[in-house]
Coordinates of C-alpha atoms in Angstrom, one line a residue:
M53 CA -34.2 15.4 -16.9
R54 CA -31.7 16.2 -19.6
E55 CA -28.5 17.2 -17.6
L56 CA -26.8 15.6 -14.7
N57 CA -24.2 17.1 -12.3
L58 CA -22.1 14.3 -10.9
G59 CA -19.1 14.1 -8.5
M60 CA -16.8 10.8 -8.1
N61 CA -14.1 9.3 -6.1
F62 CA -12.4 6.0 -6.9
F63 CA -9.2 4.3 -7.6
G64 CA -7.6 5.6 -4.4
G65 CA -7.8 2.4 -2.6
H66 CA -10.9 2.7 -0.6
D67 CA -14.3 4.2 -0.1
T68 CA -15.3 5.1 -3.7
G69 CA -18.5 6.8 -4.1
I70 CA -20.7 9.3 -5.9
F71 CA -22.5 12.6 -5.2
A72 CA -25.0 14.4 -7.4
I73 CA -26.2 17.8 -7.2
F74 CA -29.9 18.7 -8.6
D75 CA -31.7 22.1 -8.7
D76 CA -33.4 21.2 -5.2
D77 CA -31.6 18.3 -3.8
C78 CA -28.4 16.4 -3.3
Y79 CA -28.0 12.8 -3.4
G80 CA -24.7 10.8 -1.9
L81 CA -23.9 7.2 -1.8
L82 CA -20.7 5.2 -1.1
E83 CA -20.3 1.9 -3.5
E84 CA -19.6 -0.1 -0.3
R85 CA -23.4 0.4 0.7
V86 CA -24.7 -1.2 -2.3
T87 CA -22.0 -4.0 -2.6
R88 CA -21.6 -4.4 1.2
F89 CA -18.0 -4.8 0.7
K90 CA -16.6 -2.6 3.5
H91 CA -14.4 0.3 2.0
D92 CA -15.0 -0.8 -1.5
A93 CA -12.7 0.7 -4.1
L94 CA -14.6 -0.6 -7.1
F95 CA -15.5 1.8 -9.7
P96 CA -19.1 3.1 -8.5
I97 CA -21.3 1.7 -11.0
D98 CA -23.6 0.1 -8.4
A99 CA -24.0 3.2 -6.6
I100 CA -24.8 5.1 -9.9
E101 CA -27.3 2.8 -10.7
E102 CA -28.9 2.8 -7.2
M103 CA -28.9 6.7 -7.6
L104 CA -30.9 6.5 -10.9
R105 CA -33.2 3.9 -9.3
Y106 CA -34.0 6.1 -6.4
K107 CA -34.3 9.5 -8.2
R108 CA -36.0 7.8 -11.1
I109 CA -34.0 9.0 -13.9
D110 CA -33.8 7.2 -17.2
P111 CA -30.2 7.3 -18.1
K112 CA -30.9 7.1 -21.7
A113 CA -32.7 10.7 -21.3
I114 CA -29.6 12.3 -20.1
E115 CA -28.1 14.5 -22.8
Q116 CA -25.4 16.2 -20.9
L117 CA -23.3 14.7 -18.2
H118 CA -21.2 16.9 -16.1
V119 CA -18.5 15.1 -14.2
G120 CA -15.9 15.9 -11.5
V121 CA -13.7 13.6 -10.3
A122 CA -11.4 13.8 -6.9
T123 CA -7.6 13.6 -7.2
L124 CA -5.7 15.4 -10.1
E125 CA -2.7 12.7 -10.2
F126 CA -5.3 9.8 -11.2
E127 CA -6.3 11.6 -14.6
N128 CA -3.5 9.8 -16.6
R129 CA -2.7 7.0 -14.2
L130 CA -2.5 3.7 -16.7
L131 CA -4.7 1.0 -15.2
P132 CA -6.1 -2.4 -16.5
Q133 CA -9.0 -1.4 -18.8
M134 CA -10.9 -4.2 -17.2
S135 CA -10.3 -3.5 -13.6
Y136 CA -13.9 -3.6 -12.7
E137 CA -14.7 -6.7 -14.5
M138 CA -11.7 -8.3 -13.3
T139 CA -12.6 -7.5 -9.6
Q140 CA -16.2 -8.6 -10.3
S141 CA -15.0 -11.9 -11.6
L142 CA -12.6 -12.5 -8.8
R143 CA -15.5 -11.7 -6.3
S144 CA -18.0 -14.1 -8.1
M145 CA -15.3 -16.9 -8.1
L146 CA -15.0 -16.7 -4.4
T147 CA -18.7 -16.1 -3.6
P148 CA -20.5 -19.1 -1.8
P149 CA -23.4 -20.3 -4.2
D150 CA -26.7 -18.3 -3.5
S151 CA -25.1 -16.2 -0.8
P152 CA -23.8 -12.7 -0.6
L153 CA -20.0 -12.6 0.1
F154 CA -18.9 -10.1 2.8
I155 CA -15.6 -8.4 3.1
K156 CA -14.1 -10.4 6.1
E157 CA -14.8 -13.7 4.3
Y158 CA -13.7 -12.5 1.0
T159 CA -10.4 -11.3 2.3
R160 CA -9.8 -14.5 4.1
K161 CA -10.4 -16.4 0.6
K162 CA -8.2 -14.2 -1.2
E163 CA -5.4 -14.9 1.3
A164 CA -6.0 -18.3 1.2
L165 CA -5.9 -18.4 -2.5
R166 CA -2.6 -16.3 -2.6
D167 CA -0.8 -18.7 -0.2
K168 CA -1.6 -21.7 -2.3
G169 CA 1.3 -23.2 -4.6
R170 CA 1.2 -21.8 -8.3
F171 CA -0.2 -25.0 -9.8
S172 CA -3.0 -25.3 -7.1
Q173 CA -3.7 -21.7 -7.5
M174 CA -3.8 -21.9 -11.4
M175 CA -6.3 -24.9 -11.0
T176 CA -8.4 -23.0 -8.8
F177 CA -8.9 -20.3 -11.4
L178 CA -9.2 -22.8 -14.5
T179 CA -11.9 -25.1 -12.9
N180 CA -14.1 -22.1 -12.2
P181 CA -15.9 -20.2 -15.1
H182 CA -15.5 -16.8 -13.2
G183 CA -11.8 -17.8 -12.6
R184 CA -11.4 -18.5 -16.3
R185 CA -13.0 -15.3 -17.3
Y186 CA -10.5 -13.4 -14.7
L187 CA -7.5 -15.1 -16.4
M188 CA -8.6 -14.1 -19.9
M189 CA -9.0 -10.6 -19.1
Q190 CA -5.5 -10.5 -17.1
L191 CA -3.6 -12.1 -20.2
T192 CA -5.6 -10.0 -23.1
G193 CA -6.4 -6.8 -21.2
K194 CA -4.5 -3.5 -22.1
K195 CA -3.8 -0.7 -19.8
R196 CA -5.4 2.5 -20.5
P197 CA -5.2 6.0 -18.7
L198 CA -8.0 6.5 -16.3
R199 CA -9.8 9.1 -18.1
E200 CA -10.5 6.8 -20.9
I201 CA -11.6 4.1 -18.6
V202 CA -14.0 6.5 -16.7
M203 CA -15.4 7.6 -19.9
T204 CA -16.0 4.1 -21.2
H205 CA -18.0 3.0 -17.9
L206 CA -19.9 6.5 -18.0
Q207 CA -21.0 6.2 -21.9
R208 CA -22.2 2.5 -21.2
I209 CA -24.6 4.1 -18.5
F210 CA -25.6 7.4 -20.1
V211 CA -25.2 6.0 -23.8
H212 CA -26.8 9.3 -25.3
A213 CA -24.9 11.7 -23.2
K214 CA -22.1 14.2 -24.0
I215 CA -19.8 13.9 -21.0
D216 CA -17.9 16.9 -19.8
L217 CA -15.3 15.3 -17.4
S218 CA -12.8 17.2 -15.0
F219 CA -10.3 16.1 -12.6
Y220 CA -10.0 18.3 -9.3
E221 CA -7.1 18.6 -6.6
H222 CA -7.6 16.1 -3.7
H223 CA -7.5 18.4 -0.8
L224 CA -9.5 21.1 -2.6
C225 CA -12.5 18.6 -2.8
H226 CA -12.2 18.0 0.7
A227 CA -12.2 21.6 1.5
Y228 CA -15.2 22.4 -0.6
S229 CA -17.1 19.5 1.0
S230 CA -16.5 20.8 4.6
F231 CA -17.0 24.7 4.1
Y232 CA -20.3 24.5 2.2
A233 CA -21.6 21.9 4.6
S234 CA -20.9 24.5 7.6
D235 CA -22.7 27.6 8.3
F236 CA -19.5 29.7 8.2
A237 CA -19.7 32.6 6.2
E238 CA -16.0 32.6 6.3
A239 CA -13.3 30.2 7.8
M240 CA -10.1 28.6 8.0
I241 CA -10.2 25.3 6.2
F242 CA -7.6 22.3 7.5
S243 CA -7.7 19.3 5.1
F244 CA -5.7 16.5 7.0
D245 CA -5.3 13.2 5.3
G246 CA -3.1 10.3 4.6
Y247 CA -2.2 11.4 1.1
G248 CA -3.7 13.3 -1.7
D249 CA -1.8 14.7 -4.7
G250 CA 1.6 14.6 -3.1
L251 CA 0.2 16.3 0.3
F252 CA -1.1 15.1 3.5
A253 CA -2.2 18.4 4.8
K254 CA -3.5 21.8 3.4
L255 CA -4.9 24.8 4.8
Y256 CA -7.1 27.5 3.1
L257 CA -9.0 30.5 3.9
A258 CA -12.5 30.9 2.5
D259 CA -14.3 34.3 2.2
K260 CA -18.0 35.3 1.9
E261 CA -17.9 35.3 -1.8
G262 CA -16.6 31.6 -1.8
R263 CA -13.1 32.3 -2.5
F264 CA -10.5 29.9 -1.5
T265 CA -6.9 31.1 -0.7
P266 CA -4.3 28.3 0.0
I267 CA -1.9 29.5 2.9
G268 CA -0.1 26.2 3.6
E269 CA 0.6 22.7 2.5
S270 CA 2.3 19.7 3.9
A271 CA 4.2 17.1 1.7
N272 CA 4.4 13.4 2.1
V273 CA 8.2 12.1 2.4
Y274 CA 9.5 9.0 0.9
V275 CA 10.7 6.5 4.0
P276 CA 12.0 3.2 2.6
N277 CA 11.1 1.2 5.6
T278 CA 7.4 2.2 5.2
E279 CA 7.4 1.1 1.5
K280 CA 6.0 -2.5 2.3
Y281 CA 2.8 -0.9 3.7
A282 CA 0.8 -0.6 0.6
F283 CA -2.2 0.7 2.6
A284 CA 0.1 3.8 3.5
D285 CA 1.0 4.7 -0.1
N286 CA 4.0 2.6 -0.5
G287 CA 6.4 4.4 1.8
K288 CA 4.8 8.1 1.1
L289 CA 4.8 9.0 4.8
S290 CA 2.6 11.4 6.6
V291 CA 1.1 11.9 10.1
G292 CA -2.1 9.9 9.0
N293 CA 0.1 7.1 7.3
I294 CA 2.0 6.7 10.5
Y295 CA -1.2 6.4 12.5
S296 CA -2.6 3.6 10.2
I297 CA 0.8 1.9 10.1
F298 CA 0.6 1.5 13.9
T299 CA -2.9 0.5 13.6
H300 CA -1.8 -2.4 11.6
L301 CA 1.3 -3.1 14.0
L302 CA -1.3 -3.2 16.8
G303 CA -3.4 -6.1 15.0
F304 CA -6.0 -4.0 13.8
T305 CA -7.3 -3.3 10.1
P306 CA -5.5 -0.1 8.6
L307 CA -7.9 2.5 7.0
A308 CA -10.8 1.0 9.1
D309 CA -9.6 0.6 12.7
E310 CA -8.0 3.6 13.4
G311 CA -10.7 4.5 16.1
K312 CA -9.7 1.3 17.8
V313 CA -6.4 3.0 18.3
E314 CA -7.8 6.2 19.6
A315 CA -10.0 4.1 22.0
L316 CA -7.0 2.1 23.3
A317 CA -5.2 5.1 23.7
A318 CA -7.2 6.3 26.7
F319 CA -5.8 3.3 28.7
G320 CA -2.2 4.5 28.3
D321 CA 0.2 7.0 29.0
H322 CA 1.8 8.8 26.0
R323 CA 4.9 9.9 27.7
N324 CA 7.4 7.5 26.7
S325 CA 10.1 6.5 24.3
L326 CA 8.0 6.2 21.1
Y327 CA 6.2 9.4 21.8
E328 CA 9.6 11.3 21.9
R329 CA 10.9 9.4 18.7
L330 CA 7.8 10.3 17.0
T331 CA 8.1 13.9 18.0
E332 CA 11.7 14.3 17.0
G333 CA 10.7 13.5 13.3
Y334 CA 8.7 16.7 12.7
R335 CA 8.9 20.6 12.9
I336 CA 6.4 23.2 12.0
D337 CA 7.5 25.5 9.3
G338 CA 5.8 28.7 10.6
E339 CA 6.6 30.8 7.4
H340 CA 5.0 28.4 5.0
L341 CA 2.8 26.9 7.6
A342 CA 3.4 23.2 6.9
I343 CA 4.4 20.1 9.1
R344 CA 7.9 19.1 7.8
L345 CA 8.7 15.3 8.3
D346 CA 12.2 14.1 8.8
A347 CA 12.7 11.0 6.5
S348 CA 15.7 9.7 8.2
V349 CA 14.2 10.1 11.7
Y350 CA 11.1 7.9 10.6
D351 CA 13.3 5.6 8.6
A352 CA 15.2 4.5 11.8
L353 CA 12.0 4.4 13.7
F354 CA 10.4 1.7 11.3
A355 CA 13.4 -0.3 10.9
P356 CA 12.3 -3.9 11.7
A357 CA 14.7 -4.0 14.8
S358 CA 13.4 -0.7 16.2
I359 CA 9.8 -1.8 15.7
K360 CA 10.5 -5.1 17.6
H361 CA 12.0 -3.1 20.4
I362 CA 9.2 -0.6 20.7
F363 CA 6.7 -3.6 21.1
K364 CA 9.1 -5.3 23.7
E365 CA 9.7 -2.2 25.7
L366 CA 6.0 -0.8 25.7
S367 CA 2.5 -1.9 26.2
R368 CA -0.2 -1.7 23.4
E369 CA -1.9 1.0 25.5
E370 CA 1.3 3.0 25.6
I371 CA 1.9 2.8 22.0
A372 CA -1.6 3.7 21.3
A373 CA -1.3 6.6 23.5
A374 CA 1.9 7.8 22.0
V375 CA 0.6 7.5 18.3
Q376 CA -2.7 9.4 19.4
R377 CA -0.9 12.4 21.3
F378 CA 1.5 12.7 18.0
A379 CA -1.3 13.1 15.8
E380 CA -3.0 15.5 18.2
E381 CA 0.3 17.6 18.6
T382 CA 1.0 17.8 15.0
A383 CA -2.3 19.2 14.0
L384 CA -2.4 21.8 17.2
S385 CA 1.0 23.0 16.5
L386 CA 0.2 23.8 12.7
L387 CA -3.1 25.3 13.7
R388 CA -1.5 27.5 16.4
A389 CA 0.9 28.7 13.7
A390 CA -1.7 29.2 11.2
Q391 CA -4.1 31.2 13.6
K392 CA -1.1 33.4 14.7
R393 CA -0.7 34.4 11.1
H394 CA -4.2 34.2 10.0
P395 CA -6.6 35.2 13.0
A396 CA -9.8 33.6 12.7
S397 CA -12.4 32.1 15.0
A398 CA -14.0 29.6 12.7
L399 CA -12.3 26.4 11.5
A400 CA -13.7 23.7 9.0
L401 CA -12.0 20.3 9.3
C402 CA -11.9 17.8 6.5
G403 CA -9.7 14.5 5.4
G404 CA -9.5 11.2 7.0
V405 CA -7.2 12.2 10.2
T406 CA -10.1 14.5 11.3
A407 CA -12.3 11.4 12.0
N408 CA -10.3 11.4 15.3
V409 CA -12.7 12.9 17.9
I410 CA -10.3 13.4 20.6
M411 CA -8.0 15.4 18.4
N412 CA -11.2 17.5 17.4
L413 CA -11.9 18.0 21.1
R414 CA -8.4 19.3 21.8
I415 CA -8.8 21.9 18.7
F416 CA -12.1 22.9 20.1
E417 CA -10.9 23.4 23.6
T418 CA -7.7 25.1 23.0
L419 CA -7.8 27.0 19.6
F420 CA -11.2 27.7 17.9
K421 CA -14.2 28.7 19.2
H422 CA -16.3 28.1 16.2
L423 CA -15.5 24.3 14.8
F424 CA -17.1 22.3 12.1
I425 CA -16.1 18.8 11.0
T426 CA -17.7 17.9 7.7
P427 CA -19.7 14.4 8.1
A428 CA -18.1 12.9 5.3
M429 CA -14.8 13.8 6.5
G430 CA -12.9 10.8 4.6
D431 CA -12.7 10.1 0.9
D432 CA -16.5 9.9 0.4
G433 CA -16.4 13.5 1.0
I434 CA -14.0 14.4 -2.0
A435 CA -16.9 12.9 -4.2
Q436 CA -19.2 15.5 -2.5
G437 CA -16.3 18.3 -3.2
A438 CA -15.6 17.1 -6.6
A439 CA -19.6 17.6 -7.7
L440 CA -19.5 21.2 -6.1
L441 CA -16.4 22.3 -7.9
K442 CA -17.9 20.9 -11.3
L443 CA -21.1 23.1 -10.6
F444 CA -19.3 26.1 -9.7
E445 CA -17.1 25.7 -12.7
R446 CA -20.5 26.0 -14.7
F447 CA -22.2 28.5 -12.5
P448 CA -19.7 30.9 -10.9
Q449 CA -22.3 32.9 -9.4
K450 CA -23.3 30.0 -7.1
R451 CA -20.3 30.2 -5.1
G452 CA -21.5 32.9 -2.6
E453 CA -25.0 31.3 -1.9
F454 CA -24.7 27.5 -2.2
R455 CA -24.9 25.2 0.8
F456 CA -25.4 21.7 1.5
P457 CA -28.3 20.5 3.8
Q458 CA -27.3 20.8 7.6
M459 CA -28.3 17.0 8.2
P460 CA -26.3 14.5 5.6
Y461 CA -29.5 12.3 5.0
L462 CA -28.6 12.3 1.3
G463 CA -29.0 8.7 0.3
S464 CA -31.9 6.6 -0.7
A465 CA -35.2 5.9 1.1
Y466 CA -37.9 3.2 0.8
T467 CA -41.7 3.5 1.1
E468 CA -43.8 1.8 3.4
E469 CA -45.1 -0.5 0.3
E470 CA -41.4 -1.4 -0.6
V471 CA -40.8 -2.4 3.1
E472 CA -44.0 -4.4 3.3
A473 CA -43.2 -6.1 0.0
A474 CA -39.7 -7.2 1.6
L475 CA -41.4 -8.5 4.8
Q476 CA -43.8 -10.5 2.8
K477 CA -41.0 -12.4 1.2
G478 CA -40.1 -13.9 4.6
D479 CA -41.7 -15.4 7.7
Y480 CA -41.5 -12.3 9.8
A481 CA -43.9 -11.5 12.8
Y482 CA -44.7 -7.8 12.1
E483 CA -47.3 -5.2 12.8
Y484 CA -47.8 -1.8 11.5
L485 CA -47.8 1.1 14.2
G486 CA -47.3 4.2 12.0
E487 CA -45.5 7.2 13.6
A488 CA -46.3 5.5 16.9
A489 CA -43.8 2.9 16.1
W490 CA -40.5 5.2 17.6
E491 CA -42.5 5.6 20.9
R492 CA -42.8 1.8 21.1
A493 CA -39.1 1.5 20.2
A494 CA -38.3 3.7 23.1
E495 CA -40.4 1.6 25.6
L496 CA -38.6 -1.5 24.3
V497 CA -35.1 0.2 24.9
A498 CA -36.1 1.4 28.1
S499 CA -37.2 -2.3 29.2
G500 CA -33.9 -3.3 28.3
K501 CA -34.3 -4.4 24.5
I502 CA -31.9 -3.9 21.8
G503 CA -33.3 -2.8 18.4
A504 CA -32.8 -1.1 15.1
L505 CA -34.4 2.1 13.4
F506 CA -34.8 2.2 9.6
S507 CA -36.3 5.4 8.5
G508 CA -36.1 8.0 5.7
R509 CA -32.9 8.6 3.6
M510 CA -29.6 7.0 4.2
E511 CA -26.9 8.9 5.8
F512 CA -24.1 10.0 3.7
G513 CA -20.8 9.5 5.7
P514 CA -19.7 7.0 8.2
R515 CA -21.8 7.7 11.0
A516 CA -25.4 6.4 11.6
L517 CA -27.5 9.5 12.7
G518 CA -30.7 7.8 13.4
N519 CA -32.0 6.6 9.9
R520 CA -29.8 3.3 9.9
T521 CA -29.3 2.9 13.7
I522 CA -29.1 0.3 16.4
V523 CA -30.5 1.7 19.7
A524 CA -29.7 0.3 23.1
D525 CA -30.1 1.7 26.6
V526 CA -27.5 3.8 28.1
R527 CA -28.1 3.1 31.8
N528 CA -27.1 -0.7 31.4
R529 CA -23.4 -1.1 32.6
E530 CA -23.3 -4.3 30.7
I531 CA -24.5 -3.0 27.4
Q532 CA -20.9 -2.9 25.7
K533 CA -20.5 -6.5 26.4
I534 CA -24.0 -7.3 25.1
L535 CA -23.5 -5.5 21.9
N536 CA -20.2 -6.9 21.1
K537 CA -21.1 -10.5 22.1
E538 CA -24.5 -10.5 20.0
I539 CA -23.9 -8.0 17.3
K540 CA -20.6 -6.0 16.7
N541 CA -17.7 -8.0 17.9
R542 CA -15.7 -4.8 18.6
P543 CA -12.9 -4.9 21.2
L544 CA -14.2 -4.3 24.8
F545 CA -12.2 -1.2 25.2
Q546 CA -14.1 0.6 22.3
P547 CA -16.9 2.8 23.5
F548 CA -20.3 3.0 21.8
C549 CA -21.7 6.3 21.3
P550 CA -24.8 8.1 22.5
S551 CA -27.6 10.1 20.5
I552 CA -28.7 13.0 23.0
L553 CA -31.5 15.5 23.1
E554 CA -30.1 19.1 22.3
E555 CA -32.0 20.4 25.3
E556 CA -29.9 18.0 27.3
R557 CA -26.4 19.1 26.3
E558 CA -25.6 21.9 28.8
R559 CA -27.1 19.6 31.7
L560 CA -24.6 16.8 30.7
F561 CA -21.5 18.1 29.2
E562 CA -18.9 20.5 30.2
K563 CA -17.7 23.0 27.2
S564 CA -19.7 21.6 24.1
Y565 CA -21.4 22.9 21.0
P566 CA -24.5 21.4 19.2
N567 CA -22.4 18.9 17.1
K568 CA -25.2 17.0 15.0
H569 CA -22.9 14.5 13.3
M570 CA -20.9 12.4 16.0
T571 CA -17.6 14.0 14.7
I572 CA -16.2 15.2 18.0
A573 CA -16.0 14.0 21.5
F574 CA -17.0 16.1 24.4
R575 CA -16.3 15.8 28.3
L576 CA -19.3 14.4 30.4
K577 CA -19.8 16.0 33.8
E578 CA -18.8 13.5 36.1
E579 CA -22.0 13.5 38.3
H580 CA -23.7 11.6 35.2
A581 CA -21.1 9.0 34.6
E582 CA -22.9 6.6 37.0
A583 CA -26.3 7.3 35.6
I584 CA -25.6 6.6 31.8
P585 CA -22.5 4.3 32.1
G586 CA -23.0 3.1 28.6
A587 CA -22.6 6.6 27.0
V588 CA -19.0 7.4 28.2
H589 CA -15.6 6.2 27.7
V590 CA -13.1 5.7 30.6
D591 CA -11.7 9.2 30.3
L592 CA -15.3 10.5 30.8
T593 CA -15.5 11.5 26.9
A594 CA -18.4 10.6 24.6
R595 CA -18.7 11.1 21.0
A596 CA -22.2 12.6 20.8
Q597 CA -24.9 13.3 18.3
F598 CA -27.1 16.1 19.7
V599 CA -30.6 15.8 18.1
E600 CA -33.2 18.6 17.5
K601 CA -36.7 18.1 16.3
R602 CA -35.9 19.7 13.0
D603 CA -33.0 17.5 12.1
N604 CA -34.9 14.2 12.5
P605 CA -38.4 14.3 13.7
R606 CA -39.0 10.5 14.5
Y607 CA -35.7 10.2 16.0
Y608 CA -36.3 13.1 18.2
R609 CA -39.7 11.5 19.1
F610 CA -37.8 8.3 20.1
L611 CA -35.1 10.3 22.5
K612 CA -38.1 12.3 23.9
K613 CA -39.8 9.3 25.1
I614 CA -36.5 7.6 26.2
R615 CA -36.2 10.8 28.5
E616 CA -39.8 10.5 29.9
L617 CA -39.1 6.9 30.6
T618 CA -35.6 7.2 32.1
G619 CA -35.0 10.6 33.1
Y620 CA -32.2 11.0 30.3
G621 CA -32.8 11.8 26.7
V622 CA -29.9 9.6 25.7
A623 CA -29.6 6.3 24.0
I624 CA -26.5 4.2 22.4
N625 CA -26.7 4.8 18.7
T626 CA -24.4 2.5 16.5
S627 CA -24.6 1.8 13.0
F628 CA -27.1 -0.8 11.9
N629 CA -25.0 -3.7 10.4
R630 CA -23.7 -7.1 11.6
H631 CA -20.0 -7.1 12.2
G632 CA -18.1 -7.3 9.0
R633 CA -20.7 -5.7 6.9
T634 CA -21.3 -2.0 5.9
M635 CA -24.4 0.0 7.3
V636 CA -27.7 -1.5 5.7
L637 CA -29.0 0.4 2.9
S638 CA -32.3 -1.3 1.8
P639 CA -35.1 -3.3 3.6
E640 CA -33.5 -6.4 2.4
H641 CA -30.2 -5.5 4.1
A642 CA -32.0 -4.8 7.1
L643 CA -34.0 -7.9 7.3
R644 CA -30.8 -9.8 6.4
D645 CA -28.8 -8.3 9.5
F646 CA -31.8 -8.6 11.7
A647 CA -32.1 -12.3 11.0
D648 CA -28.2 -12.8 11.4
T649 CA -28.0 -10.9 14.7
N650 CA -29.7 -11.3 18.2
L651 CA -31.4 -7.8 18.1
D652 CA -34.7 -8.1 19.7
F653 CA -36.8 -5.8 17.3
L654 CA -36.7 -3.8 14.4
V655 CA -38.6 -0.6 13.5
M656 CA -38.8 -0.1 9.8
E657 CA -40.9 3.0 8.2
G658 CA -43.6 2.3 10.8
Y659 CA -43.4 -1.3 10.9
L660 CA -42.3 -3.2 14.1
I661 CA -40.8 -6.4 13.5
Q662 CA -40.0 -8.6 16.8
R663 CA -37.8 -11.7 17.5
G664 CA -39.9 -14.6 18.5
E665 CA -38.6 -17.1 21.1
D666 CA -37.5 -19.4 18.1
G667 CA -35.7 -16.7 16.2
V668 CA -37.3 -14.1 13.7

């Protein structure tokens, strides 16, 4: 291979990653899946190296590297030229000997270091070789434009390549990742995010030739009382950032735990003073199709005394419900105005806010008959969009014909030989069952066991879709408590989600469509709630993945056997990882997390590993 087309996303604060488009394949991977630091913002060197390993590409053989980078405003931003090396040194300094360091522990140690006195803090650095290296780079390093830093990193990997580097607008990258992953010939596209190139929302129309026409945009506004929230873009307020700030104020982790606020909202009533104040601060500009935020209203809302009063007056459930409803109504109000001016039956959604499955449900129920939410809706998806924009820049004729694969199994896979080699490094009780392993997994789940499935290429995006998945029996009323106690450590109010045979969809749900990516909730018919209580939230919604044989033959076989044994082709599906870690990528990751949890079994490429009485 002499040429490589690569998209990248980084230095946005979270979820750096890569996406490569080949003649007959695509490859996407987040940096966090390799480093196992959740929402890692590190330059994606590890992800690039993993792609090269999996695709068997010799980087020295690449003569031409075509790179698209998401987010225009980053191109000339000045950053320490050794940002990557400094972060690596700090992580090495805080890593326990001979042990991986996971994000929760790393964050705790960083906070403890920050809270030390200056003398004690300096001694910590000086008495550690990695700490001394960090200080030296901090003292001697210069700042350089991001473009130059990117070129330096890439040239070190692709030593003989001529590098063609372009930066693209943030929301356009989102929009391309969504439309070209859908099966729509033409559609409206809504990118809804916290921040990107000065905007938090943008609307487009895409036609059959692949032409994108922007029809509306919503700008962030500066709100002084939110400047202290660095995760919310230091005062550049948006609907998404309001949601993240309240995620933080409710005691959760912003840019990670918004789903917990969404789940908590189902237990509260949104009709309260906070909801009134939130809605007072925005209006829909129907002429320009924009959400206009009033900085003065939100500055008063986020004043310390105001926040203190809100939390004194309202319960956590009421606060969550108000914030959730506010997000829903802003989206619905804008989309109503857009649909009125530009009638469309199909809508493609993208951007981090569209991870909100209840908001997506309301859009589907009230506005758009045909809906698609891109699987990598967050900032992982902008690497995908940047790769495609770069491809179209080189080959404009591909605009009307290109499509991403329907299922986002776009990461690395491992052979049976690689799995067996990993197994032989430890003391595991295992047997090889081949393709029969998936039926055996179904039998174990139906008997009350909890296990994990590791198969094929890893999912690109935040959802596990059967290839890096923990599975359990939806009939068990206590399954949520068991999973949380033994593996996930999530709040009890946060539901787990089901994978369901597509042929079961109409039997189990009210209005729905064959969503394959767990990106929207649907309303379960009440008569089935008693039979499969583990699959449904308190409001009778479920964020379902509907599975057909062509999507994932092995996972389909597993669910088919579950239906044969239980009467329902439904199983709990949650990502395969221990709490605080990222979804497993490799056999080594899988075996480590299996050993560190109380999972009963693991199926890995035809091998069945079961836990003995004394552990693994």
